[in-house]
Structure formats: C-alpha cells, structure tokens
Amino acid sequence: MPWNVRVDPGLCMASGMCAAIAPEVFALDGEHARPLAGSFAPDDRVLEAADVCPAQAITVHDGTSVIAPRP
C-alpha cells in the first residue's frame, strides 16, 4: 500500500533536511518543502525525514493512520 506524505506549510521552516534525506520525495519550493507527489512506495527514508524534521511539519500516512513522525 502506498504512503501519503504531507508537509504543513504553516509549520515548515525549509530546513532542507527532508530533501537531503529523500530527494526523490521532497523538494524545497521557495520558503517551504513539498512532496513531489501525493503518494510514494514505502521507504524508510521517508519515515526518517518525518522524524528529523525540526518543525514536525511532515506526516506520513499508510492509508488509515499516521505512521510518522514516530514517537
């Protein structure tokens, strides 16, 4: 099942950490990061990007629940 990735532009501070970890998933778009598509194949780098986001702006959903950021 593909994962849905969301970046909250109200929280994102464009640190670029997500794009550095998973450049095929995230891009910096001016003052915010954004996912390059709405859904992606499961990949641990996407979870890591959500976990290390300093603003906690990234959420990863597996269809029914939020799986990242992880506690």
XYZ file of C-alpha atoms in Angstrom:
71
model
C 0.000 0.000 0.000
C 1.481 3.403 -0.935
C 2.164 6.027 1.704
C 0.736 9.539 1.579
C 3.126 12.303 2.572
C 2.049 15.754 3.704
C 4.017 18.855 4.615
C 2.233 21.510 6.671
C 3.354 24.836 5.119
C 2.336 26.646 8.303
C 4.916 24.659 10.274
C 7.636 24.103 7.651
C 10.731 26.254 8.121
C 12.520 24.983 4.968
C 15.495 23.485 6.782
C 16.029 21.207 3.776
C 16.675 18.132 5.887
C 13.840 16.200 4.228
C 15.097 16.973 0.725
C 18.623 15.944 1.737
C 17.418 12.600 3.137
C 14.876 11.755 0.415
C 15.390 13.999 -2.653
C 13.134 11.795 -4.776
C 10.268 12.535 -2.367
C 10.801 16.138 -1.164
C 11.805 19.417 -2.787
C 12.281 22.905 -1.420
C 9.797 25.239 -3.048
C 10.656 28.774 -2.048
C 10.160 29.031 1.689
C 8.689 25.559 2.232
C 9.326 21.937 1.448
C 6.771 19.971 -0.519
C 6.291 16.365 -1.527
C 6.931 15.755 -5.226
C 3.804 13.570 -5.442
C 0.879 12.665 -3.230
C 1.849 9.069 -2.570
C 5.018 7.007 -2.560
C 6.129 3.427 -2.199
C 7.087 2.621 1.405
C 10.646 3.734 2.108
C 12.393 4.101 5.462
C 13.977 7.366 4.289
C 10.533 8.973 4.186
C 9.960 7.966 7.808
C 13.399 9.279 8.748
C 12.681 12.625 7.051
C 9.476 12.991 9.074
C 11.287 12.012 12.273
C 14.122 14.530 11.878
C 12.040 17.473 10.659
C 12.846 20.201 13.211
C 9.364 21.719 12.850
C 7.476 18.380 12.868
C 5.832 19.591 9.637
C 5.878 16.225 7.831
C 3.323 13.485 8.349
C 3.318 10.101 6.656
C 0.060 8.153 6.379
C -0.334 4.498 5.421
C -3.935 4.925 4.360
C -5.623 4.602 7.723
C -3.206 6.042 10.277
C -0.243 8.345 10.777
C 2.969 6.303 10.837
C 5.445 9.175 11.124
C 6.778 11.118 12.810
C 7.402 8.329 15.237
C 7.424 8.950 18.999
